XYZ file of C-alpha atoms in Angstrom:
546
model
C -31.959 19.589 -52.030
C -34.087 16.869 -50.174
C -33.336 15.612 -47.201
C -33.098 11.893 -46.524
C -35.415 11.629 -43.493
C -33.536 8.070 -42.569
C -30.099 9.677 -41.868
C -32.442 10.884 -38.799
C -33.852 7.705 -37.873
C -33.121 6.261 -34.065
C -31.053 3.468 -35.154
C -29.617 2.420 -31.078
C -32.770 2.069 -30.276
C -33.227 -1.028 -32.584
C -29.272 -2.543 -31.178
C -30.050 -5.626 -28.761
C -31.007 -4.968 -25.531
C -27.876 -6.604 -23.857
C -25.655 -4.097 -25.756
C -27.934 -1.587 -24.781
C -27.529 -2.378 -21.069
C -23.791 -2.203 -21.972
C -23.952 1.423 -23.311
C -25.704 2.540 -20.156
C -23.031 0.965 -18.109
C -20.828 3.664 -19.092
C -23.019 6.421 -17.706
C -23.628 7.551 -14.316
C -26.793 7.016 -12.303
C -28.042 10.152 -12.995
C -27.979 10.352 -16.720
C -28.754 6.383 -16.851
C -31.957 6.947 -15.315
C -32.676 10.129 -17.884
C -32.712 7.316 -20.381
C -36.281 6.091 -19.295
C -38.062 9.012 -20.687
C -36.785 8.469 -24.258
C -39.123 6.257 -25.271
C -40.878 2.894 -24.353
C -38.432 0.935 -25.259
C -35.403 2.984 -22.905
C -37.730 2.933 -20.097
C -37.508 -0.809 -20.491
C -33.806 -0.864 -20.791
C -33.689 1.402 -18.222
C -35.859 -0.884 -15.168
C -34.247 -4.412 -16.750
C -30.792 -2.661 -15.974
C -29.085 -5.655 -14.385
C -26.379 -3.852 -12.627
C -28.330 -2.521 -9.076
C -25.868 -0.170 -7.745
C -27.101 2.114 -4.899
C -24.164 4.266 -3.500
C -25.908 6.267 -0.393
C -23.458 9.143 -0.065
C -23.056 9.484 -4.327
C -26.972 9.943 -4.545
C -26.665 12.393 -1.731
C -23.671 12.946 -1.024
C -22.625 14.091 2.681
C -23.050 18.014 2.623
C -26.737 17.221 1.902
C -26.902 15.868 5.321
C -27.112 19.391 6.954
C -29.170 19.238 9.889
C -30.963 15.588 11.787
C -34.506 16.085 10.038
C -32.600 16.527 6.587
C -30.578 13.487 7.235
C -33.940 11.429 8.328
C -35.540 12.323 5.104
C -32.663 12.243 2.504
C -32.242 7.942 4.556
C -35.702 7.600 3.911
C -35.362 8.822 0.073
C -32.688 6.453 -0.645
C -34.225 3.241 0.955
C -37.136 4.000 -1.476
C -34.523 4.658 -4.537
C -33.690 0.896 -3.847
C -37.109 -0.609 -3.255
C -38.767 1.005 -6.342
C -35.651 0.104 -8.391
C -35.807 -3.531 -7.368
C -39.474 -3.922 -7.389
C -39.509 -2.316 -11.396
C -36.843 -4.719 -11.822
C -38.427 -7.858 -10.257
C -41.132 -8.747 -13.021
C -38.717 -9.051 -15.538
C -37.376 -12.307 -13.840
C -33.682 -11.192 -15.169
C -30.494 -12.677 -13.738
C -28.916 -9.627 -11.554
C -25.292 -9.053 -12.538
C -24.425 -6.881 -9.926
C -26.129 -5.932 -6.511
C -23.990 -3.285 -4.665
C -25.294 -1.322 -1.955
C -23.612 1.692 0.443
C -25.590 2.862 3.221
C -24.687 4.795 6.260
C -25.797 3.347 10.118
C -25.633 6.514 11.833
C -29.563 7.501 11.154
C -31.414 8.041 13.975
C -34.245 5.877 12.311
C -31.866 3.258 10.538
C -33.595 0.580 12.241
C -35.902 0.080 9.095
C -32.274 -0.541 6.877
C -31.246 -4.078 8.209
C -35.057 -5.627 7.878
C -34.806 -3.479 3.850
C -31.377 -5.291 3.144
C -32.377 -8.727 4.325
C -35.496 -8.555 1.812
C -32.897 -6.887 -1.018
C -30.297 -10.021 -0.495
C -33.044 -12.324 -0.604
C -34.519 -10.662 -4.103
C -30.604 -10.845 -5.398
C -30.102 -14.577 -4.372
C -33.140 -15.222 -5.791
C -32.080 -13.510 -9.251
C -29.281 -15.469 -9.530
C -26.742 -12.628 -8.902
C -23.137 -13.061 -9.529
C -21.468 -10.317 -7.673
C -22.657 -8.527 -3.945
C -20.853 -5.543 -2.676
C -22.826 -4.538 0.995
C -20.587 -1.447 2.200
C -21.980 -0.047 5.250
C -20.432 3.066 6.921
C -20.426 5.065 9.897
C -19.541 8.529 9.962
C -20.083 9.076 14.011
C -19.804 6.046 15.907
C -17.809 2.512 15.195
C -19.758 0.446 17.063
C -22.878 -0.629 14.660
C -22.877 -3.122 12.223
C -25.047 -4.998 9.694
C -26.012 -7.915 10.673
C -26.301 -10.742 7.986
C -28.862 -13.308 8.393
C -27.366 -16.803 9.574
C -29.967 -18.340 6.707
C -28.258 -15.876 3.689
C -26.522 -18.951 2.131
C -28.000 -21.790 3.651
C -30.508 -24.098 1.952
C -33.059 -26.423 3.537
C -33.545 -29.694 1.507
C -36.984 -28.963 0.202
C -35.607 -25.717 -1.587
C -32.544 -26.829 -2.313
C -32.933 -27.911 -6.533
C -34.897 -24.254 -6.108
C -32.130 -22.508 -5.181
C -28.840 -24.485 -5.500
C -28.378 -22.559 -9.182
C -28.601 -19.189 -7.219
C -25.370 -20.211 -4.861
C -24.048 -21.463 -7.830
C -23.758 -18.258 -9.572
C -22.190 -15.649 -7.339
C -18.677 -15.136 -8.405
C -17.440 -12.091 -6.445
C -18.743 -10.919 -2.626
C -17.407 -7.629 -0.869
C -19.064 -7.376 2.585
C -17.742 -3.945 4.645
C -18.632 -3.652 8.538
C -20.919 -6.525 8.492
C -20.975 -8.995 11.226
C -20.925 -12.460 10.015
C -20.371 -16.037 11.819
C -17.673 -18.522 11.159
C -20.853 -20.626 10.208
C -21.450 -18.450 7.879
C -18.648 -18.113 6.336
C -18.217 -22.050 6.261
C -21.911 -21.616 4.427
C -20.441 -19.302 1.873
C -17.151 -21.723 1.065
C -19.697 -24.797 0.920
C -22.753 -23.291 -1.015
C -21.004 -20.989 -3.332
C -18.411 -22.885 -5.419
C -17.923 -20.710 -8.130
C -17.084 -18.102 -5.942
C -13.251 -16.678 -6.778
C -13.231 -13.235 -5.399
C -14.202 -12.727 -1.497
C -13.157 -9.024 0.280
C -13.822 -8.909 3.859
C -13.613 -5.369 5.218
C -13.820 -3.937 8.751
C -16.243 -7.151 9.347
C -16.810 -8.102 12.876
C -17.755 -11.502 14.604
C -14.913 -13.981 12.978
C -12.445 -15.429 15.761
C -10.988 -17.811 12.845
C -11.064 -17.667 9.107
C -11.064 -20.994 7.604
C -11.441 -21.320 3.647
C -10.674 -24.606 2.642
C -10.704 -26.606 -1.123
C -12.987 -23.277 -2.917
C -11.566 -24.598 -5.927
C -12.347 -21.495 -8.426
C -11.325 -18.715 -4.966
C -8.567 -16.547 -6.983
C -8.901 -13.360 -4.514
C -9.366 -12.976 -0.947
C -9.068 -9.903 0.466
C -9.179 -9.656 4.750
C -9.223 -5.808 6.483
C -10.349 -6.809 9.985
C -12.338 -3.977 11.933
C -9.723 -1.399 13.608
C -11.889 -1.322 16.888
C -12.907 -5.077 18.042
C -9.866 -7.072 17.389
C -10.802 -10.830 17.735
C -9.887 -11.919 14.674
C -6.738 -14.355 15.715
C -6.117 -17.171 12.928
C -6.836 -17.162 9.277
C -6.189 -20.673 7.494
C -6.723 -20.630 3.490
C -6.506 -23.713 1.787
C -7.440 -22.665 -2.547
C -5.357 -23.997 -4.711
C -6.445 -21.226 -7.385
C -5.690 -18.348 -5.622
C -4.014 -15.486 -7.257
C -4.193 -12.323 -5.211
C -4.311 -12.439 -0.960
C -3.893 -9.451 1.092
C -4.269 -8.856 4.911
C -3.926 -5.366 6.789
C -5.713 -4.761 9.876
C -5.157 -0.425 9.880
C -3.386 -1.203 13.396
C -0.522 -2.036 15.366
C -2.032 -4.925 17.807
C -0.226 -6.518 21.114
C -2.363 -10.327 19.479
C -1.337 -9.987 15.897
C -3.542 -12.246 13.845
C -2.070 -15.611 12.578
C -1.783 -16.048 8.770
C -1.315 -20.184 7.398
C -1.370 -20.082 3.516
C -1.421 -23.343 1.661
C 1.613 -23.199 -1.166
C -0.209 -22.004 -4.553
C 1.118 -22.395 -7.303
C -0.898 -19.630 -8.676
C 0.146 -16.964 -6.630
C 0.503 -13.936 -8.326
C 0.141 -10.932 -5.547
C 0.832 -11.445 -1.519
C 0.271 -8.453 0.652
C 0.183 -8.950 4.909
C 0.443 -6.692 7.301
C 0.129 -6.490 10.997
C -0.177 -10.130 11.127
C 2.045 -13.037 12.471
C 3.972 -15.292 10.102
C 6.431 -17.685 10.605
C 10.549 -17.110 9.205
C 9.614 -20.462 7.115
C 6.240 -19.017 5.615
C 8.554 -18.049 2.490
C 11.265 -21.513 2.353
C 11.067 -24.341 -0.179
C 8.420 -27.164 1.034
C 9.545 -31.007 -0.371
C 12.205 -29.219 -2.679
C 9.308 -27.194 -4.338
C 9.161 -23.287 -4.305
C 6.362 -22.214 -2.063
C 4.909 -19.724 -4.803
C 6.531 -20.221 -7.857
C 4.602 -17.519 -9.604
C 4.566 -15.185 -7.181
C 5.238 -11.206 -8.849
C 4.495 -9.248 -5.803
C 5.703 -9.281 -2.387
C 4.617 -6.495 0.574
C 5.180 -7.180 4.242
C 4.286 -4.568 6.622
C 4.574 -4.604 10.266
C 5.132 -8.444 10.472
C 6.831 -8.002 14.237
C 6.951 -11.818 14.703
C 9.234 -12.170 11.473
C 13.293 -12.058 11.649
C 14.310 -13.764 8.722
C 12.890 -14.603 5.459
C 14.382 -17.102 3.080
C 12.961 -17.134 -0.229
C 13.565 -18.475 -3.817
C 11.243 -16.426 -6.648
C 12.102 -16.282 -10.186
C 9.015 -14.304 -10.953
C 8.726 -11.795 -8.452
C 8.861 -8.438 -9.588
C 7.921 -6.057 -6.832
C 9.271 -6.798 -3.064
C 8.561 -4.076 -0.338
C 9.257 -4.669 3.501
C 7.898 -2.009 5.909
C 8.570 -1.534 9.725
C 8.873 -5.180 10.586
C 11.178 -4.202 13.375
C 13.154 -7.529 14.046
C 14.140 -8.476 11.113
C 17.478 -10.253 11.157
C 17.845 -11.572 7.606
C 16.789 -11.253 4.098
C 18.210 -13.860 1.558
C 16.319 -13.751 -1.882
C 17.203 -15.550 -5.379
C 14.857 -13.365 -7.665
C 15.906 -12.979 -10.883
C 13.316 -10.655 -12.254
C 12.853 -8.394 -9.295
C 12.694 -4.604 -10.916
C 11.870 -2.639 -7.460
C 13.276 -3.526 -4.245
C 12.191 -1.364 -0.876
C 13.113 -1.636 2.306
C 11.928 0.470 5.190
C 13.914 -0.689 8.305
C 14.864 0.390 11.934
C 17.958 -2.388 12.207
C 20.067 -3.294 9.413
C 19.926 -6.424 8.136
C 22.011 -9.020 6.431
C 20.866 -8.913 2.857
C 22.058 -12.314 1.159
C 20.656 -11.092 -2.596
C 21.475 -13.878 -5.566
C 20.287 -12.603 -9.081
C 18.685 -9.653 -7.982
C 19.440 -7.069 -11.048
C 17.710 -3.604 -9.623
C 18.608 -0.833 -8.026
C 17.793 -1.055 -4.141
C 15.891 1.998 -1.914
C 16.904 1.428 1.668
C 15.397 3.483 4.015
C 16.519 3.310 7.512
C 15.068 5.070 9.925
C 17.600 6.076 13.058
C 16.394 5.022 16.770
C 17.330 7.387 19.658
C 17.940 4.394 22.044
C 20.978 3.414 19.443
C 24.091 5.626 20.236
C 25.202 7.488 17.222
C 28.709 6.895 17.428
C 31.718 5.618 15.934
C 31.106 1.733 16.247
C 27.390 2.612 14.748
C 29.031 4.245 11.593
C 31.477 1.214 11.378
C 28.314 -0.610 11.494
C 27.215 1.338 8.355
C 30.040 1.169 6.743
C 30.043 -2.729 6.890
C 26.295 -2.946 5.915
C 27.129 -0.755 2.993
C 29.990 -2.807 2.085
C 27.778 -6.504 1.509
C 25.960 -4.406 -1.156
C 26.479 -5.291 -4.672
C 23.568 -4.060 -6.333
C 22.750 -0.320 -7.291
C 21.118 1.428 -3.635
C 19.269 4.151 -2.975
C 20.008 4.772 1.173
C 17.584 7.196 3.041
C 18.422 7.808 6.248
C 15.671 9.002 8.427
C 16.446 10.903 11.855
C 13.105 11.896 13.506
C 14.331 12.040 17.362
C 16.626 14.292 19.128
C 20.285 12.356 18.500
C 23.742 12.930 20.140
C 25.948 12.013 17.383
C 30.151 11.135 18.477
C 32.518 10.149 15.477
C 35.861 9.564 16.409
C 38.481 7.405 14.226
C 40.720 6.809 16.915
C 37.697 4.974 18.812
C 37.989 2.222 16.139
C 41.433 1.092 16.859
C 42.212 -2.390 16.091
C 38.790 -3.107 14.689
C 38.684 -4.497 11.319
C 37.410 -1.922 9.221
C 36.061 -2.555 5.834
C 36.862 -1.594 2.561
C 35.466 1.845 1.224
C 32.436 0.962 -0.790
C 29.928 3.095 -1.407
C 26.233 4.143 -2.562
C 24.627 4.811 -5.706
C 22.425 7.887 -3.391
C 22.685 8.953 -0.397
C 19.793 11.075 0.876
C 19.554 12.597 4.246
C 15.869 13.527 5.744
C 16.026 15.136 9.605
C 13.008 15.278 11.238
C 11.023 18.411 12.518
C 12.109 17.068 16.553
C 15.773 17.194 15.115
C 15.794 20.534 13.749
C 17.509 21.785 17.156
C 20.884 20.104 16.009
C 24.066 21.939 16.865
C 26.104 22.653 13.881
C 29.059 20.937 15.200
C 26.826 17.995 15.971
C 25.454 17.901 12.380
C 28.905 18.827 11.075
C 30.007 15.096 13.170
C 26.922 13.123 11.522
C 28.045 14.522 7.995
C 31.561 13.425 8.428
C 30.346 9.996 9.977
C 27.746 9.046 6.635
C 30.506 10.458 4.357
C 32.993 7.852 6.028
C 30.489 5.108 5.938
C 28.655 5.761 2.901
C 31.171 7.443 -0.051
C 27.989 8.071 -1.855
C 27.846 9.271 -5.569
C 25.303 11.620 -5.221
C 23.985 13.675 -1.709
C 20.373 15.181 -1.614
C 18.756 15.836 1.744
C 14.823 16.025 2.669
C 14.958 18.069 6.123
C 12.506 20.711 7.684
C 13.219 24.380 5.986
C 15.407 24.861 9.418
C 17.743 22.388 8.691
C 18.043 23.040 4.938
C 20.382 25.542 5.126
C 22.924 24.328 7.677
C 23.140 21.247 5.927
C 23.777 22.634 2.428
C 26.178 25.233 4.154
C 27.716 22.193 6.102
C 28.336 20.246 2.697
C 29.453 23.413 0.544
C 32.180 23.788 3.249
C 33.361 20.065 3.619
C 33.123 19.022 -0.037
C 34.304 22.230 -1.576
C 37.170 23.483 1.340
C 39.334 19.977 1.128
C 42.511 20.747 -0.204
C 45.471 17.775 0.892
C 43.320 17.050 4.235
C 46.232 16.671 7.190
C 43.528 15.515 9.327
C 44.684 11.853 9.896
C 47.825 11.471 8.072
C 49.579 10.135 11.093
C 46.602 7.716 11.778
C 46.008 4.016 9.444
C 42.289 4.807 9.660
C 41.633 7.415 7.007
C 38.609 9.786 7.067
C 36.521 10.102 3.874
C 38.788 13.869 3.264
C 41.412 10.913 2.003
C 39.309 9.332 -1.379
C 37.219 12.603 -2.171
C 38.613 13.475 -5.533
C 35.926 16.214 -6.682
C 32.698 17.659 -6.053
C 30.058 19.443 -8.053
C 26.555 20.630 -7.268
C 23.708 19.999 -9.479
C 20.416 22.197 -9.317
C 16.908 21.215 -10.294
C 17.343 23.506 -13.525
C 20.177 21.018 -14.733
C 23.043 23.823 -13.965
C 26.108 22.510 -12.390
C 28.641 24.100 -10.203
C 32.168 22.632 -9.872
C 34.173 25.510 -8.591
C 32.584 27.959 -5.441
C 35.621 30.312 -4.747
C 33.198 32.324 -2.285
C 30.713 30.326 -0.669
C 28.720 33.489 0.948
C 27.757 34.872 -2.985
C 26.720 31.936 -3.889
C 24.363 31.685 -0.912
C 23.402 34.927 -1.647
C 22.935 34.352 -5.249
C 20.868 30.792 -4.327
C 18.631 32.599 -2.325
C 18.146 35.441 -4.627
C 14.275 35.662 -6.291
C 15.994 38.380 -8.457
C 18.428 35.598 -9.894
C 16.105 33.692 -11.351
C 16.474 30.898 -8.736
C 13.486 30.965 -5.616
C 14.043 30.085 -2.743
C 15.261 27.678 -1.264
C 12.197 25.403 -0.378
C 11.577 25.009 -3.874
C 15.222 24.639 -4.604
C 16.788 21.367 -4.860
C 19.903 20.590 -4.416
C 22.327 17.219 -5.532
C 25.868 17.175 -4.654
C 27.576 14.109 -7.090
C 30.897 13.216 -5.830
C 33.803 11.137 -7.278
C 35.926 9.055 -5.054
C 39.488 7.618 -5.666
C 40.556 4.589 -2.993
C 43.786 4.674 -4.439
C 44.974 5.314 -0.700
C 43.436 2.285 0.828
């Protein structure tokens, strides 16, 4: 039998040499640069590679970086990785696609890297390159920075035809501890007008942010540095944006100002630590502020108490530790996940809102635990008409009081309840009498009436909770505590209990709680312990007696 020596001919090699550049895209750095010794032709693919990507700490990573010397020479390796790359590259006089560069500052001899990078931007602007990443990073101190060049993105007239296609084609720029100038950045937003994706992080030297009328902008992206906080105002005026997001790292006594234009592009909205206004989110002129907005998180917005908002696209709406807030009233129609993590309870005024909610509140030692708080529950519980999902969070030493009689004469609400009640004590909390966690059990089950009961505590609390609720939920036979009294505890409307393991076995009727415990805890019984063991208690109510 002969064999057909072309079924063995190289027939890749002969593919275009853009596709080839695409095939190499998909390798790593390592075996892209094993490419070169195929043949001729690979070792040209291989230096015209328009996609420069120098990560410091993937070439080496940080365990090579044993002792100082080692650390001097593996710097000194890597800034001649990137010169010999871009000086093979250079002849070819090929548009760069991508420049990205990581470098650490901590070298003892890293003065050499800013006068390197200056010369590598310059070769990149110069190429016509349409995306920068410069991520510098600092392993030991906080307090160095890159410094770009005032003249980066500036033009004189006599080079301007020269290099006005340059600035023209940069489309993306991620700059990471790099100190910049508000001229500069005023240099980027006039030079660069194709520009739609900008990510500032951890950069120093900006007091105000000011982007204004980048037509094509669709993503900006702002993490100021954690240590120097002088950022104060950001102002964005693109009428194409599509993503923003804002999150310092840190809680700060001069929360940055945030003034967004209304977009009607909008798509994803993230701020955190920053200071907004209760009418950032209202109608303007009758017109929805961001009618296409799909994705909503505000974190730590300390300034905000009420927000006021009409969005029949958003999907996804999350509000974290912004500890004033008052109000929420939302029309949003299409809204499938709703969070909430609060110290306060709000008034939630929610129009068309068709999922389930996750409330999590967390409880505040300075707020006394007692029977006009759990009336306070009870009515916050009772304005809910969707579907919730209520954590309550207890991570400081709490004197809890619950007394019916306390609450004579108030008006007391109609027993409503939640979808899921889940209980989570903290670690400084695990020192909780029983008769005081007995109290808070009989409070929620008053104010709550949940379906279902699971509880996320410290292993020290697990069992006198579950012991608590076996006894309570499983011991009620025609409750005589309050007959004589109007106010009825929750003993009144509990019509049965069952308990639900994480194996899908349910138990309705416990005639002796003490086997069961015994059986629960058993390794021999097939079940573990009970750290891995999770328990759901699902009640069913009857408010036939209110």
């Amino acid at each position: 039998m002969e064999i057909d020596h072309q079924d063995f001919m190289d027939q890749i090699s002969d593919l275009p040499d853009h596709i080839l550049h695409h095939i190499i895209s998909f390798l790593s750095r390592r075996c892209a640069a094993r490419t070169c010794i195929l043949s001729k032709h690979w070792n040209y693919i291989w230096n015209s590679y328009p996609i420069l990507e120098f990560p410091q700490y993937s070439i080496y990573p940080w365990r090579c970086y044993s002792s100082p010397e080692i650390r001097r020479g593996k710097f000194r390796d890597f800034i001649k990785i990137v010169d010999s790359s871009i000086k093979r590259f250079t002849p070819f006089k090929l548009r760069v696609e991508r420049f990205y560069l990581e470098a650490g500052l901590d070298h003892d001899d890293d003065s050499m890297l800013p006068t390197m990078v200056d010369r590598w931007i310059e070769f990149a602007m110069k190429n016509g390159v349409r995306e920068i990443g410069l991520l510098f990073d600092t392993r030991v101190t906080e307090s160095r920075f890159y410094v770009l060049p005032e003249t980066t993105f500036v033009t004189s007239s006599s080079s301007y035809v020269k290099y006005c296609a340059t600035f023209h084609s940069l489309r993306k720029l991620t700059l990471a501890r790099v100190h910049m100038s508000e001229k500069m950045m005023k240099d980027i937003t006039r030079n660069c007008p194709e520009i739609h994706s900008l990510i500032l992080l951890r950069c120093v030297g900006l007091k105000n942010l000011e982007i204004s009328k980048v037509e094509k902008l669709e993503v900006v992206e702002v993490t100021p540095s954690g240590g120097i906080r002088e950022l104060e105002r950001v102002d964005i005026d693109a009428p194409k944006l599509r993503r923003f997001t804002f999150s310092t790292g840190f809680e700060s006594d001069l929360p940055c100002s945030i003034s967004l234009s209304p977009s009607h592009n909008l798509k994803v909205l993230a701020l955190s630590e920053c200071e907004i206004a209760d009418d950032f989110f209202q109608m303007r002129n009758n017109l929805i502020t961001f009618p296409l907005l799909e994705m909503l998180r505000i974190s730590r917005c300390q300034m905000l108490r009420r927000i006021r908002m009409s969005a029949p696209r958003l999907r996804w709406f999350s509000l974290f530790a912004c500890e004033n807030i008052e109000l929420i009233e939302m029309d949003a129609p299409t809204l499938s996940d709703f969070r909430l993590y609060v110290y306060r309870l709000p008034v939630l005024l929610l129009k068309n809102v068709p999922c389930r909610l996750k409330i999590s509140y967390v409880f505040h030692s300075t707020i006394p635990a007692d029977a006009s708080w759990f009336l306070e529950l009870r009515t916050f519980v009772g304005t809910l008409t969707q579907s919730t999902t209520l954590e309550l969070k207890f991570y400081e030493d709490v004197e809890v009081s619950f007394d019916l009689q306390e609450l004579q004469g108030a008006a007391i609400p109609p027993p409503l309840g939640v979808e899921h009640l889940i209980l989570d004590l903290g670690l400084p909390i695990r020192t909780i009498s029983k008769d005081q966690l007995a109290t808070l059990i009989d409070g929620l089950l008053w104010s709550c009436h949940p379906k279902t009961i699971s509880y996320d505590s410290c292993s020290c609390s697990k069992m006198q909770i579950m012991e608590l609720l076996l006894e309570k939920l499983f011991n009620k036979e025609n409750p005589e505590c309050c007959n004589t009294f109007h106010i009825k505890c929750w003993c009144h409307y509990l019509k049965s209990a069952q308990i639900l393991d994480s194996g899908g076995t349910k138990y309705e009727k416990l005639k002796d709680l003490e086997h069961f415990l015994d059986e629960l805890l058993s390794p021999t019984k097939g079940f573990g312990s009970l750290h891995e063991k999770l328990l759901m208690f699902e009640l069913e109510w009857d408010f036939g007696w209110w």
